CSV table of C-alpha atoms in Angstrom, one decimal:
chain,number,residue,atom,x,y,z
A,1,MET,CA,8.5,-44.2,-13.2
A,2,LYS,CA,6.5,-46.9,-15.0
A,3,ASN,CA,6.1,-44.6,-18.0
A,4,ASN,CA,9.8,-44.6,-18.5
A,5,ASP,CA,10.0,-48.3,-18.4
A,6,ILE,CA,10.5,-50.2,-21.6
A,7,LYS,CA,8.3,-53.0,-20.1
A,8,SER,CA,5.3,-50.8,-20.2
A,9,LEU,CA,5.2,-50.9,-24.1
A,10,SER,CA,2.5,-52.9,-25.8
A,11,SER,CA,3.5,-56.6,-25.9
A,12,ALA,CA,3.6,-59.1,-28.7
A,13,CYS,CA,4.2,-62.7,-29.3
A,14,ILE,CA,5.3,-64.3,-32.6
A,15,LEU,CA,4.0,-67.8,-33.3
A,16,VAL,CA,5.8,-69.6,-36.1
A,17,ILE,CA,3.7,-72.6,-37.3
A,18,GLY,CA,5.6,-75.2,-39.3
A,19,ASN,CA,7.2,-78.6,-39.1
A,20,GLU,CA,9.8,-77.5,-41.7
A,21,ILE,CA,11.3,-74.9,-39.3
A,22,LEU,CA,11.4,-77.4,-36.4
A,23,SER,CA,13.1,-80.1,-38.5
A,24,GLY,CA,15.7,-77.6,-39.7
A,25,ARG,CA,14.8,-78.0,-43.3
A,26,THR,CA,13.8,-74.4,-43.6
A,27,GLU,CA,15.5,-71.5,-41.8
A,28,ASP,CA,13.0,-69.0,-40.4
A,29,LYS,CA,13.4,-65.6,-41.9
A,30,ASN,CA,10.3,-64.0,-40.4
A,31,ILE,CA,11.0,-63.7,-36.7
A,32,ASN,CA,13.8,-61.2,-37.2
A,33,PHE,CA,11.8,-59.2,-39.7
A,34,ILE,CA,8.7,-58.9,-37.4
A,35,ALA,CA,10.9,-58.3,-34.3
A,36,LYS,CA,12.7,-55.4,-36.0
A,37,ARG,CA,9.4,-53.9,-37.3
A,38,CYS,CA,7.7,-54.1,-33.9
A,39,ASP,CA,10.8,-52.5,-32.3
A,40,LYS,CA,10.4,-49.6,-34.7
A,41,ILE,CA,6.7,-49.2,-34.0
A,42,GLY,CA,7.3,-49.4,-30.3
A,43,VAL,CA,5.8,-52.8,-29.6
A,44,SER,CA,7.8,-55.1,-27.5
A,45,VAL,CA,8.1,-58.7,-28.7
A,46,ASN,CA,8.2,-60.6,-25.4
A,47,GLU,CA,8.1,-64.2,-26.7
A,48,VAL,CA,8.4,-66.3,-29.8
A,49,ARG,CA,7.3,-69.8,-30.1
A,50,ILE,CA,7.9,-72.2,-33.0
A,51,ILE,CA,5.3,-75.0,-33.0
A,52,PRO,CA,4.4,-78.0,-35.2
A,53,ASP,CA,1.5,-78.4,-37.6
A,54,GLU,CA,-0.6,-80.1,-34.9
A,55,PRO,CA,-4.2,-78.8,-34.5
A,56,LYS,CA,-4.4,-79.2,-30.7
A,57,ILE,CA,-1.0,-77.5,-30.2
A,58,ILE,CA,-1.8,-74.6,-32.5
A,59,LYS,CA,-5.2,-74.1,-30.9
A,60,ASP,CA,-3.9,-74.2,-27.3
A,61,THR,CA,-0.9,-72.0,-28.1
A,62,VAL,CA,-3.0,-69.4,-29.9
A,63,LEU,CA,-5.4,-69.2,-27.0
A,64,THR,CA,-2.7,-69.0,-24.4
A,65,CYS,CA,-0.8,-66.3,-26.2
A,66,HIS,CA,-4.0,-64.4,-27.1
A,67,LYS,CA,-4.6,-64.0,-23.3
A,68,ILE,CA,-1.1,-63.0,-22.3
A,69,PHE,CA,0.0,-60.6,-25.1
A,70,ASP,CA,-1.5,-57.4,-26.7
A,71,TYR,CA,-0.6,-58.7,-30.2
A,72,VAL,CA,-0.1,-62.2,-31.5
A,73,PHE,CA,1.5,-62.6,-35.0
A,74,THR,CA,1.2,-66.1,-36.5
A,75,THR,CA,3.3,-67.1,-39.5
A,76,GLY,CA,2.7,-70.0,-41.8
A,77,GLY,CA,0.0,-72.6,-42.6
A,78,ILE,CA,-2.5,-70.5,-44.6
A,79,GLY,CA,-1.7,-71.9,-48.1
A,80,PRO,CA,-3.8,-74.4,-50.2
A,81,THR,CA,-2.4,-77.8,-49.1
A,82,HIS,CA,-3.4,-80.4,-46.5
A,83,ASP,CA,-0.7,-79.2,-44.1
A,84,ASP,CA,-2.0,-75.6,-44.1
A,85,ILE,CA,-4.3,-75.8,-41.0
A,86,THR,CA,-3.7,-72.5,-39.3
A,87,THR,CA,-7.0,-71.0,-40.4
A,88,GLU,CA,-9.2,-73.8,-39.1
A,89,CYS,CA,-7.2,-74.0,-35.9
A,90,ILE,CA,-7.7,-70.3,-35.2
A,91,ALA,CA,-11.4,-70.5,-36.0
A,92,SER,CA,-11.8,-73.5,-33.7
A,93,ALA,CA,-9.8,-71.7,-30.9
A,94,PHE,CA,-12.3,-68.8,-30.9
A,95,ASN,CA,-15.4,-70.9,-31.8
A,96,LEU,CA,-15.9,-69.2,-35.1
A,97,ASP,CA,-17.3,-70.7,-38.3
A,98,ILE,CA,-15.2,-70.6,-41.4
A,99,GLU,CA,-16.9,-69.3,-44.5
A,100,ILE,CA,-16.0,-68.2,-48.0
A,101,ASN,CA,-15.1,-64.5,-47.7
A,102,GLU,CA,-16.6,-62.8,-50.7
A,103,GLU,CA,-13.9,-60.1,-50.9
A,104,ALA,CA,-11.1,-62.7,-50.6
A,105,LEU,CA,-12.7,-64.8,-53.3
A,106,LYS,CA,-13.0,-61.7,-55.5
A,107,ARG,CA,-9.3,-61.0,-55.1
A,108,LEU,CA,-8.3,-64.6,-55.8
A,109,LYS,CA,-10.5,-64.7,-58.9
A,110,HIS,CA,-8.9,-61.5,-60.2
A,111,HIS,CA,-5.4,-62.8,-59.5
A,112,TYR,CA,-5.7,-66.2,-61.1
A,113,ARG,CA,-7.6,-64.8,-64.1
A,114,LYS,CA,-4.7,-62.5,-64.7
A,115,LEU,CA,-2.3,-65.4,-64.4
A,116,LYS,CA,-4.5,-67.5,-66.6
A,117,VAL,CA,-4.5,-70.2,-64.0
A,118,GLU,CA,-7.5,-72.2,-62.8
A,119,LEU,CA,-8.9,-71.2,-59.5
A,120,ASN,CA,-9.4,-74.8,-58.4
A,121,GLU,CA,-10.9,-76.1,-55.1
A,122,SER,CA,-7.5,-76.1,-53.3
A,123,ARG,CA,-7.0,-72.4,-54.1
A,124,ILE,CA,-10.5,-71.5,-53.2
A,125,LYS,CA,-9.6,-72.9,-49.7
A,126,MET,CA,-7.5,-69.7,-49.3
A,127,ALA,CA,-10.7,-67.6,-49.4
A,128,LYS,CA,-12.1,-69.5,-46.4
A,129,ILE,CA,-11.7,-67.2,-43.5
A,130,PRO,CA,-13.2,-67.2,-40.0
A,131,LYS,CA,-16.5,-65.3,-39.9
A,132,GLY,CA,-16.1,-61.7,-39.0
A,133,ALA,CA,-12.3,-61.6,-39.4
A,134,LEU,CA,-10.7,-58.6,-41.0
A,135,LEU,CA,-8.5,-59.2,-44.1
A,136,ASN,CA,-4.8,-58.5,-44.3
A,137,ASP,CA,-4.0,-57.4,-47.9
A,138,ASN,CA,-1.6,-59.5,-49.9
A,139,PRO,CA,-0.2,-57.4,-52.7
A,140,VAL,CA,2.0,-60.3,-53.9
A,141,SER,CA,-0.2,-63.3,-54.5
A,142,SER,CA,-3.6,-62.0,-53.4
A,143,ALA,CA,-4.6,-64.7,-50.9
A,144,PRO,CA,-5.2,-62.6,-47.8
A,145,GLY,CA,-4.1,-63.1,-44.1
A,146,PHE,CA,-6.6,-62.1,-41.5
A,147,ILE,CA,-7.1,-60.7,-38.0
A,148,VAL,CA,-9.2,-62.3,-35.3
A,149,LYS,CA,-9.3,-60.4,-32.0
A,150,ASN,CA,-5.6,-59.6,-31.3
A,151,VAL,CA,-4.3,-62.5,-33.5
A,152,TYR,CA,-2.7,-61.4,-36.8
A,153,VAL,CA,-2.5,-64.3,-39.2
A,154,LEU,CA,0.3,-64.0,-41.7
A,155,PRO,CA,1.8,-66.4,-44.3
A,156,GLY,CA,5.1,-68.2,-44.1
A,157,VAL,CA,6.7,-67.1,-47.4
A,158,PRO,CA,8.9,-64.2,-46.3
A,159,LYS,CA,8.4,-62.1,-49.4
A,160,ILE,CA,4.6,-62.2,-49.0
A,161,LEU,CA,4.7,-61.8,-45.2
A,162,GLN,CA,6.8,-58.7,-45.5
A,163,ALA,CA,4.5,-57.1,-48.1
A,164,MET,CA,1.5,-57.9,-45.9
A,165,PHE,CA,3.1,-56.5,-42.8
A,166,ASN,CA,3.8,-53.2,-44.5
A,167,GLY,CA,0.0,-52.8,-44.9
A,168,LEU,CA,-0.6,-53.7,-41.3
A,169,GLU,CA,1.6,-51.3,-39.4
A,170,ASP,CA,-1.0,-48.5,-39.0
A,171,LYS,CA,-3.3,-51.1,-37.2
A,172,ILE,CA,-0.6,-51.8,-34.6
A,173,LYS,CA,-0.4,-49.3,-31.8
A,174,GLY,CA,3.0,-48.8,-30.1
A,175,VAL,CA,5.1,-46.2,-28.5
A,176,THR,CA,7.1,-44.8,-31.4
A,177,ASN,CA,10.0,-43.3,-29.5
A,178,ILE,CA,12.0,-46.2,-28.3
A,179,ILE,CA,15.6,-45.0,-28.4
A,180,SER,CA,18.5,-47.3,-28.8
A,181,LYS,CA,22.2,-46.6,-28.6
A,182,ASN,CA,25.1,-48.8,-29.4
A,183,ILE,CA,28.6,-48.7,-28.0
A,184,ILE,CA,31.1,-50.9,-29.8
A,185,VAL,CA,33.8,-52.0,-27.4
A,186,HIS,CA,37.0,-53.5,-28.7
A,187,SER,CA,37.5,-55.8,-25.7
A,188,PRO,CA,35.8,-59.0,-24.5
A,189,GLU,CA,32.9,-58.5,-22.2
A,190,GLY,CA,34.8,-60.0,-19.3
A,191,GLU,CA,36.7,-56.7,-19.1
A,192,ILE,CA,33.6,-54.5,-18.6
A,193,ALA,CA,31.2,-56.7,-16.8
A,194,ASP,CA,31.9,-55.3,-13.3
A,195,PHE,CA,31.1,-51.6,-14.0
A,196,LEU,CA,28.3,-52.4,-16.5
A,197,GLU,CA,26.4,-54.1,-13.7
A,198,ILE,CA,26.8,-51.0,-11.4
A,199,ILE,CA,25.6,-48.7,-14.2
A,200,GLN,CA,22.6,-50.9,-14.9
A,201,ASN,CA,21.7,-50.7,-11.3
A,202,ASP,CA,21.9,-46.9,-11.4
A,203,TYR,CA,19.7,-46.7,-14.5
A,204,LYS,CA,16.9,-49.2,-14.0
A,205,ASN,CA,14.8,-47.7,-16.7
A,206,VAL,CA,17.4,-48.1,-19.3
A,207,SER,CA,17.8,-51.7,-20.6
A,208,ILE,CA,21.5,-52.3,-20.9
A,209,GLY,CA,22.5,-55.3,-22.9
A,210,SER,CA,26.0,-56.7,-23.4
A,211,TYR,CA,26.5,-58.8,-26.6
A,212,PRO,CA,29.9,-60.4,-27.2
A,213,TYR,CA,31.1,-60.8,-30.8
A,214,PHE,CA,33.7,-63.3,-31.8
A,215,ARG,CA,35.3,-62.8,-35.2
A,216,PRO,CA,38.9,-64.1,-34.6
A,217,PRO,CA,41.3,-62.5,-34.2
A,218,GLU,CA,38.9,-59.8,-33.2
A,219,VAL,CA,36.9,-60.2,-30.0
A,220,GLY,CA,34.6,-57.5,-28.7
A,221,THR,CA,31.3,-56.5,-27.2
A,222,ASN,CA,28.4,-54.5,-28.3
A,223,ILE,CA,26.8,-52.6,-25.5
A,224,VAL,CA,23.2,-51.7,-26.4
A,225,LEU,CA,21.1,-49.2,-24.4
A,226,ARG,CA,17.4,-49.0,-24.9
A,227,SER,CA,14.8,-46.8,-23.3
A,228,ILE,CA,11.9,-44.4,-24.1
A,229,ASN,CA,13.7,-41.7,-22.2
A,230,LYS,CA,16.4,-39.9,-24.1
A,231,THR,CA,17.9,-38.1,-21.1
A,232,LEU,CA,18.4,-41.4,-19.2
A,233,ILE,CA,20.0,-43.0,-22.3
A,234,ASN,CA,22.4,-40.1,-22.6
A,235,GLU,CA,23.3,-40.1,-18.9
A,236,ALA,CA,23.9,-43.9,-18.8
A,237,SER,CA,25.9,-43.7,-22.0
A,238,ILE,CA,28.1,-41.0,-20.7
A,239,ALA,CA,28.7,-43.0,-17.5
A,240,ILE,CA,29.7,-46.1,-19.6
A,241,CYS,CA,32.0,-44.1,-21.8
A,242,ALA,CA,33.7,-42.5,-18.8
A,243,LYS,CA,34.4,-45.9,-17.3
A,244,LEU,CA,35.7,-47.2,-20.6
A,245,LYS,CA,38.2,-44.3,-20.7
A,246,GLU,CA,39.2,-44.9,-17.1
A,247,TYR,CA,39.9,-48.5,-17.9
A,248,LYS,CA,41.8,-47.5,-21.1
A,249,ILE,CA,39.5,-49.7,-23.2
A,250,GLN,CA,39.1,-48.8,-26.9
A,251,PHE,CA,35.5,-48.2,-28.0
A,252,GLU,CA,33.3,-46.5,-30.7
A,253,ASP,CA,30.4,-44.4,-29.4
A,254,THR,CA,28.1,-44.7,-32.4
B,1,MET,CA,2.1,-98.9,-36.1
B,2,LYS,CA,3.4,-96.5,-33.4
B,3,ASN,CA,7.0,-97.5,-34.0
B,4,ASN,CA,6.9,-96.3,-37.6
B,5,ASP,CA,5.5,-93.0,-36.5
B,6,ILE,CA,7.9,-90.0,-36.6
B,7,LYS,CA,6.2,-88.7,-33.5
B,8,SER,CA,7.6,-91.6,-31.4
B,9,LEU,CA,11.1,-90.2,-31.6
B,10,SER,CA,12.8,-88.6,-28.6
B,11,SER,CA,11.5,-85.1,-28.3
B,12,ALA,CA,13.4,-81.9,-27.8
B,13,CYS,CA,12.7,-78.2,-27.1
B,14,ILE,CA,15.1,-75.3,-27.9
B,15,LEU,CA,14.9,-72.3,-25.5
B,16,VAL,CA,16.6,-69.2,-26.8
B,17,ILE,CA,17.3,-66.8,-24.0
B,18,GLY,CA,18.0,-63.2,-24.9
B,19,ASN,CA,16.4,-59.8,-25.3
B,20,GLU,CA,18.6,-59.1,-28.3
B,21,ILE,CA,16.8,-61.7,-30.3
B,22,LEU,CA,13.4,-60.5,-29.3
B,23,SER,CA,14.2,-56.9,-30.2
B,24,GLY,CA,15.4,-58.0,-33.6
B,25,ARG,CA,18.9,-56.5,-32.9
B,26,THR,CA,20.5,-59.9,-33.4
B,27,GLU,CA,19.2,-62.6,-35.8
B,28,ASP,CA,19.3,-66.1,-34.2
B,29,LYS,CA,21.6,-68.5,-35.9
B,30,ASN,CA,21.4,-71.4,-33.4
B,31,ILE,CA,17.8,-72.7,-33.8
B,32,ASN,CA,18.4,-73.9,-37.4
B,33,PHE,CA,21.8,-75.4,-36.4
B,34,ILE,CA,20.4,-77.4,-33.4
B,35,ALA,CA,17.3,-78.4,-35.4
B,36,LYS,CA,19.3,-79.8,-38.2
B,37,ARG,CA,21.6,-81.7,-35.9
B,38,CYS,CA,18.8,-83.1,-33.9
B,39,ASP,CA,17.1,-84.2,-37.1
B,40,LYS,CA,20.3,-86.0,-38.1
B,41,ILE,CA,20.6,-87.7,-34.7
B,42,GLY,CA,17.0,-88.8,-34.8
B,43,VAL,CA,15.6,-86.4,-32.1
B,44,SER,CA,12.5,-84.5,-33.0
B,45,VAL,CA,12.5,-80.8,-32.1
B,46,ASN,CA,8.9,-80.3,-31.1
B,47,GLU,CA,9.0,-76.7,-29.9
B,48,VAL,CA,11.2,-73.6,-29.8
B,49,ARG,CA,10.7,-70.7,-27.5
B,50,ILE,CA,12.6,-67.4,-27.5
B,51,ILE,CA,12.2,-65.7,-24.1
B,52,PRO,CA,13.6,-62.6,-22.5
B,53,ASP,CA,16.3,-62.2,-19.8
B,54,GLU,CA,13.8,-62.3,-17.0
B,55,PRO,CA,14.5,-64.6,-14.1
B,56,LYS,CA,10.9,-65.7,-13.4
B,57,ILE,CA,10.2,-66.4,-17.1
B,58,ILE,CA,13.4,-68.3,-17.6
B,59,LYS,CA,12.8,-70.4,-14.5
B,60,ASP,CA,9.2,-71.2,-15.3
B,61,THR,CA,9.9,-72.0,-18.9
B,62,VAL,CA,12.8,-74.3,-18.1
B,63,LEU,CA,10.7,-76.2,-15.6
B,64,THR,CA,7.7,-76.5,-18.0
B,65,CYS,CA,9.9,-77.7,-20.9
B,66,HIS,CA,11.9,-80.0,-18.7
B,67,LYS,CA,8.7,-81.9,-17.8
B,68,ILE,CA,7.3,-82.0,-21.4
B,69,PHE,CA,10.3,-82.9,-23.5
B,70,ASP,CA,13.1,-85.5,-23.4
B,71,TYR,CA,15.8,-82.9,-24.1
B,72,VAL,CA,15.8,-79.2,-23.5
B,73,PHE,CA,18.6,-77.1,-25.1
B,74,THR,CA,19.0,-73.6,-23.8
B,75,THR,CA,21.1,-71.0,-25.7
B,76,GLY,CA,22.5,-67.7,-24.3
B,77,GLY,CA,23.0,-66.0,-21.0
B,78,ILE,CA,26.1,-67.9,-19.6
B,79,GLY,CA,28.7,-65.2,-20.2
B,80,PRO,CA,30.3,-62.9,-17.6
B,81,THR,CA,28.0,-59.8,-17.6
B,82,HIS,CA,25.1,-58.7,-15.5
B,83,ASP,CA,22.5,-59.8,-18.2
B,84,ASP,CA,23.9,-63.4,-18.2
B,85,ILE,CA,21.5,-65.0,-15.8
B,86,THR,CA,20.8,-68.4,-17.3
B,87,THR,CA,23.0,-70.3,-14.8
B,88,GLU,CA,21.4,-68.9,-11.7
B,89,CYS,CA,17.9,-69.3,-13.1
B,90,ILE,CA,18.4,-73.0,-13.9
B,91,ALA,CA,20.0,-73.6,-10.5
B,92,SER,CA,17.0,-71.9,-8.9
B,93,ALA,CA,14.5,-73.9,-11.0
B,94,PHE,CA,16.0,-77.2,-9.7
B,95,ASN,CA,16.8,-76.0,-6.2
B,96,LEU,CA,20.5,-76.4,-6.7
B,97,ASP,CA,23.3,-74.4,-5.1
B,98,ILE,CA,25.8,-72.8,-7.4
B,99,GLU,CA,29.5,-73.3,-6.7
B,100,ILE,CA,32.8,-72.8,-8.3
B,101,ASN,CA,33.4,-75.9,-10.3
B,102,GLU,CA,37.1,-76.7,-9.9
B,103,GLU,CA,37.4,-78.3,-13.3
B,104,ALA,CA,35.7,-75.3,-15.0
B,105,LEU,CA,38.0,-72.9,-13.1
B,106,LYS,CA,41.1,-74.9,-14.1
B,107,ARG,CA,40.1,-74.6,-17.8
B,108,LEU,CA,39.4,-70.8,-17.5
B,109,LYS,CA,42.8,-70.3,-15.7
B,110,HIS,CA,44.6,-72.2,-18.4
B,111,HIS,CA,42.8,-70.4,-21.2
B,112,TYR,CA,43.3,-66.9,-19.8
B,113,ARG,CA,46.9,-67.6,-18.9
B,114,LYS,CA,47.6,-68.6,-22.5
B,115,LEU,CA,45.9,-65.3,-23.7
B,116,LYS,CA,47.9,-63.4,-21.0
B,117,VAL,CA,44.6,-61.9,-19.9
B,118,GLU,CA,43.5,-61.4,-16.3
B,119,LEU,CA,41.0,-63.9,-14.9
B,120,ASN,CA,39.0,-61.3,-13.1
B,121,GLU,CA,35.9,-61.7,-10.9
B,122,SER,CA,33.5,-61.3,-13.9
B,123,ARG,CA,35.3,-64.1,-15.8
B,124,ILE,CA,35.4,-66.4,-12.7
B,125,LYS,CA,31.6,-66.1,-12.7
B,126,MET,CA,31.7,-68.5,-15.7
B,127,ALA,CA,33.1,-71.2,-13.5
B,128,LYS,CA,30.1,-71.0,-11.2
B,129,ILE,CA,28.0,-74.0,-12.1
B,130,PRO,CA,25.0,-75.7,-10.4
B,131,LYS,CA,26.2,-78.3,-8.0
B,132,GLY,CA,26.4,-81.8,-9.6
B,133,ALA,CA,26.0,-80.5,-13.1
B,134,LEU,CA,28.0,-82.2,-15.9
B,135,LEU,CA,30.2,-79.9,-18.0
B,136,ASN,CA,29.9,-79.3,-21.7
B,137,ASP,CA,33.4,-78.8,-23.2
B,138,ASN,CA,34.1,-75.5,-24.9
B,139,PRO,CA,37.0,-75.9,-27.3
B,140,VAL,CA,36.8,-72.3,-28.4
B,141,SER,CA,36.9,-70.1,-25.3
B,142,SER,CA,37.0,-72.6,-22.5
B,143,ALA,CA,34.0,-71.4,-20.4
B,144,PRO,CA,31.9,-74.6,-20.3
B,145,GLY,CA,28.2,-75.1,-20.7
B,146,PHE,CA,26.6,-77.7,-18.5
B,147,ILE,CA,23.9,-80.4,-18.2
B,148,VAL,CA,21.3,-80.5,-15.3
B,149,LYS,CA,18.9,-83.4,-15.6
B,150,ASN,CA,17.6,-83.2,-19.2
B,151,VAL,CA,18.6,-79.5,-19.7
B,152,TYR,CA,21.6,-78.8,-21.9
B,153,VAL,CA,22.9,-75.3,-21.3
B,154,LEU,CA,24.7,-73.8,-24.3
B,155,PRO,CA,26.1,-70.4,-25.1
B,156,GLY,CA,24.6,-67.9,-27.5
B,157,VAL,CA,27.7,-67.2,-29.7
B,158,PRO,CA,27.1,-69.5,-32.7
B,159,LYS,CA,30.7,-70.5,-33.2
B,160,ILE,CA,31.1,-71.6,-29.6
B,161,LEU,CA,27.7,-73.3,-29.5
B,162,GLN,CA,28.5,-75.3,-32.6
B,163,ALA,CA,31.8,-76.5,-31.2
B,164,MET,CA,30.2,-77.4,-27.9
B,165,PHE,CA,27.3,-79.2,-29.6
B,166,ASN,CA,29.8,-81.4,-31.6
B,167,GLY,CA,31.1,-82.7,-28.3
B,168,LEU,CA,27.6,-83.4,-27.0
B,169,GLU,CA,26.1,-85.6,-29.7
B,170,ASP,CA,27.1,-88.9,-28.2
B,171,LYS,CA,25.2,-88.0,-25.1
B,172,ILE,CA,21.9,-87.5,-27.0
B,173,LYS,CA,20.0,-90.6,-27.9
B,174,GLY,CA,17.9,-90.6,-31.0
B,175,VAL,CA,16.7,-92.8,-33.7
B,176,THR,CA,19.4,-92.5,-36.3
B,177,ASN,CA,17.4,-93.6,-39.3
B,178,ILE,CA,15.0,-90.9,-40.1
B,179,ILE,CA,14.7,-90.9,-43.8
B,180,SER,CA,13.7,-87.8,-45.7
B,181,LYS,CA,13.0,-87.4,-49.4
B,182,ASN,CA,12.5,-84.3,-51.4
B,183,ILE,CA,10.5,-83.8,-54.6
B,184,ILE,CA,10.9,-80.5,-56.3
B,185,VAL,CA,7.7,-79.5,-58.2
B,186,HIS,CA,7.8,-76.8,-60.8
B,187,SER,CA,4.3,-75.7,-60.1
B,188,PRO,CA,2.6,-73.8,-57.3
B,189,GLU,CA,1.2,-75.9,-54.5
B,190,GLY,CA,-2.4,-75.1,-55.5
B,191,GLU,CA,-1.9,-77.5,-58.4
B,192,ILE,CA,-1.1,-80.5,-56.3
B,193,ALA,CA,-3.0,-79.9,-53.1
B,194,ASP,CA,-5.9,-82.2,-53.8
B,195,PHE,CA,-4.0,-85.4,-54.5
B,196,LEU,CA,-1.3,-84.7,-51.9
B,197,GLU,CA,-4.0,-84.7,-49.2
B,198,ILE,CA,-5.3,-88.1,-50.4
B,199,ILE,CA,-1.8,-89.6,-50.4
B,200,GLN,CA,-1.1,-88.2,-46.9
B,201,ASN,CA,-4.3,-90.0,-45.7
B,202,ASP,CA,-3.1,-93.2,-47.3
B,203,TYR,CA,0.3,-93.0,-45.7
B,204,LYS,CA,-0.3,-91.8,-42.2
B,205,ASN,CA,3.2,-92.8,-40.9
B,206,VAL,CA,4.9,-90.7,-43.5
B,207,SER,CA,5.0,-87.0,-42.7
B,208,ILE,CA,4.3,-85.2,-46.1
B,209,GLY,CA,5.1,-81.5,-46.1
B,210,SER,CA,4.3,-79.1,-48.9
B,211,TYR,CA,6.6,-76.0,-48.9
B,212,PRO,CA,5.9,-73.3,-51.6
B,213,TYR,CA,8.8,-71.4,-52.9
B,214,PHE,CA,8.5,-68.0,-54.6
B,215,ARG,CA,11.5,-66.7,-56.6
B,216,PRO,CA,9.8,-64.7,-59.4
B,217,PRO,CA,9.3,-65.6,-62.1
B,218,GLU,CA,9.7,-69.1,-60.8
B,219,VAL,CA,7.1,-70.4,-58.4
B,220,GLY,CA,7.2,-74.0,-57.2
B,221,THR,CA,6.8,-76.4,-54.3
B,222,ASN,CA,9.0,-78.7,-52.4
B,223,ILE,CA,7.3,-81.8,-51.2
B,224,VAL,CA,9.2,-83.4,-48.3
B,225,LEU,CA,8.5,-86.9,-47.1
B,226,ARG,CA,9.8,-88.0,-43.7
B,227,SER,CA,9.6,-91.3,-41.9
B,228,ILE,CA,11.7,-93.9,-40.2
B,229,ASN,CA,10.3,-96.6,-42.6
B,230,LYS,CA,12.0,-96.6,-46.0
B,231,THR,CA,9.5,-98.8,-47.7
B,232,LEU,CA,6.6,-96.5,-46.8
B,233,ILE,CA,8.6,-93.4,-48.0
B,234,ASN,CA,9.3,-95.2,-51.3
B,235,GLU,CA,5.7,-96.2,-51.8
B,236,ALA,CA,4.3,-92.7,-51.0
B,237,SER,CA,6.9,-91.1,-53.2
B,238,ILE,CA,6.0,-93.4,-56.1
B,239,ALA,CA,2.3,-92.5,-55.6
B,240,ILE,CA,3.1,-88.8,-55.7
B,241,CYS,CA,5.3,-89.0,-58.8
B,242,ALA,CA,2.6,-91.0,-60.6
B,243,LYS,CA,0.1,-88.3,-59.9
B,244,LEU,CA,2.5,-85.6,-61.0
B,245,LYS,CA,2.9,-87.4,-64.3
B,246,GLU,CA,-0.8,-87.9,-64.7
B,247,TYR,CA,-1.3,-84.2,-64.1
B,248,LYS,CA,1.5,-83.4,-66.6
B,249,ILE,CA,3.4,-81.4,-63.9
B,250,GLN,CA,7.1,-81.1,-64.2
B,251,PHE,CA,9.2,-82.2,-61.2
B,252,GLU,CA,12.6,-83.4,-60.0
B,253,ASP,CA,12.6,-86.6,-57.9
B,254,THR,CA,15.9,-86.0,-55.9
């Protein structure tokens, strides 16, 4: 039955690197974007960590996650300033030298020439990439991300990250047929908890989640079914809807 | 000099528990709220982890973070349904029994009586709390969170979490005088990276962050200075503004 199990998908971890997220100054916008995209590709994000701009912590966390997950996506810390230290930490984690990547430098030169802006020493830093890394194209501001082993290094600025991720998706292998189904229940989850647990036990290869929403005066629950097996999703969904009718609970089967 | 160092603040970790965040179905709204509040109280959030509804992972992560950080805030998984397993995982992590907490039950009875809704078995589950835990008041929907050692257990619904956190703040000890200063620079960070690094090296007890923003056609940088020492912040800020003037770069010193 393992093939029907959502846990058998490729796994991923998102590492958000940045003091500004931890201090609350900036609200992260990348986790949800990457999570949704992975979900669509059929890669299961199993963990997210937000960590500070501290070399030892970045290095240790990258190495730990590199070993546990099929894909590691890092965000942040690849710009031109002193607090952008992701590249050197990743190179150090994998004992790689950093060198000026000629292709990256060419792209930066082209970009800044067009903008009529000087390609100074700080900006040239963005062409320094671990030796042997593959480049991730940046159609917005040219400075590339890169890939080392299973670690995909992405920028923190959402607009640039999103554009870069678009170009990456064919490099990420997932199961493309995760199916998800949503039942909106117009009652609090306390009303449905008992039979939902029984149906979850009957359908172990369907992940059944119960998510309360609270928008006074309306209180309700989203029941979300997820699986790679359409028949099982349909069967579990029919079982849930039958119970909702039996309990005379209003719902929308979307 | 350690006392002036922002790293000497009390440390905290936020543990977001929930498959719905990892799948991208729900966008987390609690990390930024808790991070901002901690920042205000003077507690430094040093890590955030988002983990799935898996008993072993929850238990191991809670124990790991309990040992590393002064405060651990968990969000999610304390509702009435089968996928709400945070309470039992935390009890198991600390070898505590779970029992009906009489005070919690009293509050639930009162709440559901007022709503004229049955307090069924699933809802009674929300009064089951690890033995000896302190309750966190829930002024919205009555079901309490709780505190075990340094682990503060909070719900996932943002409105309820926020109300609960308000009642908690006097239990959390921080340094209340973190000072932060923002300089808005109307130039990309590549223009200022060189002198910013020098000033950061001169003022090691001021954390200087550089955060590019990108709202075409406007491109700029926020420089954020943080410290518990007002004099140092002022000195570093004067040094940065002097350099910005020397470089003829437009900025707003807010």
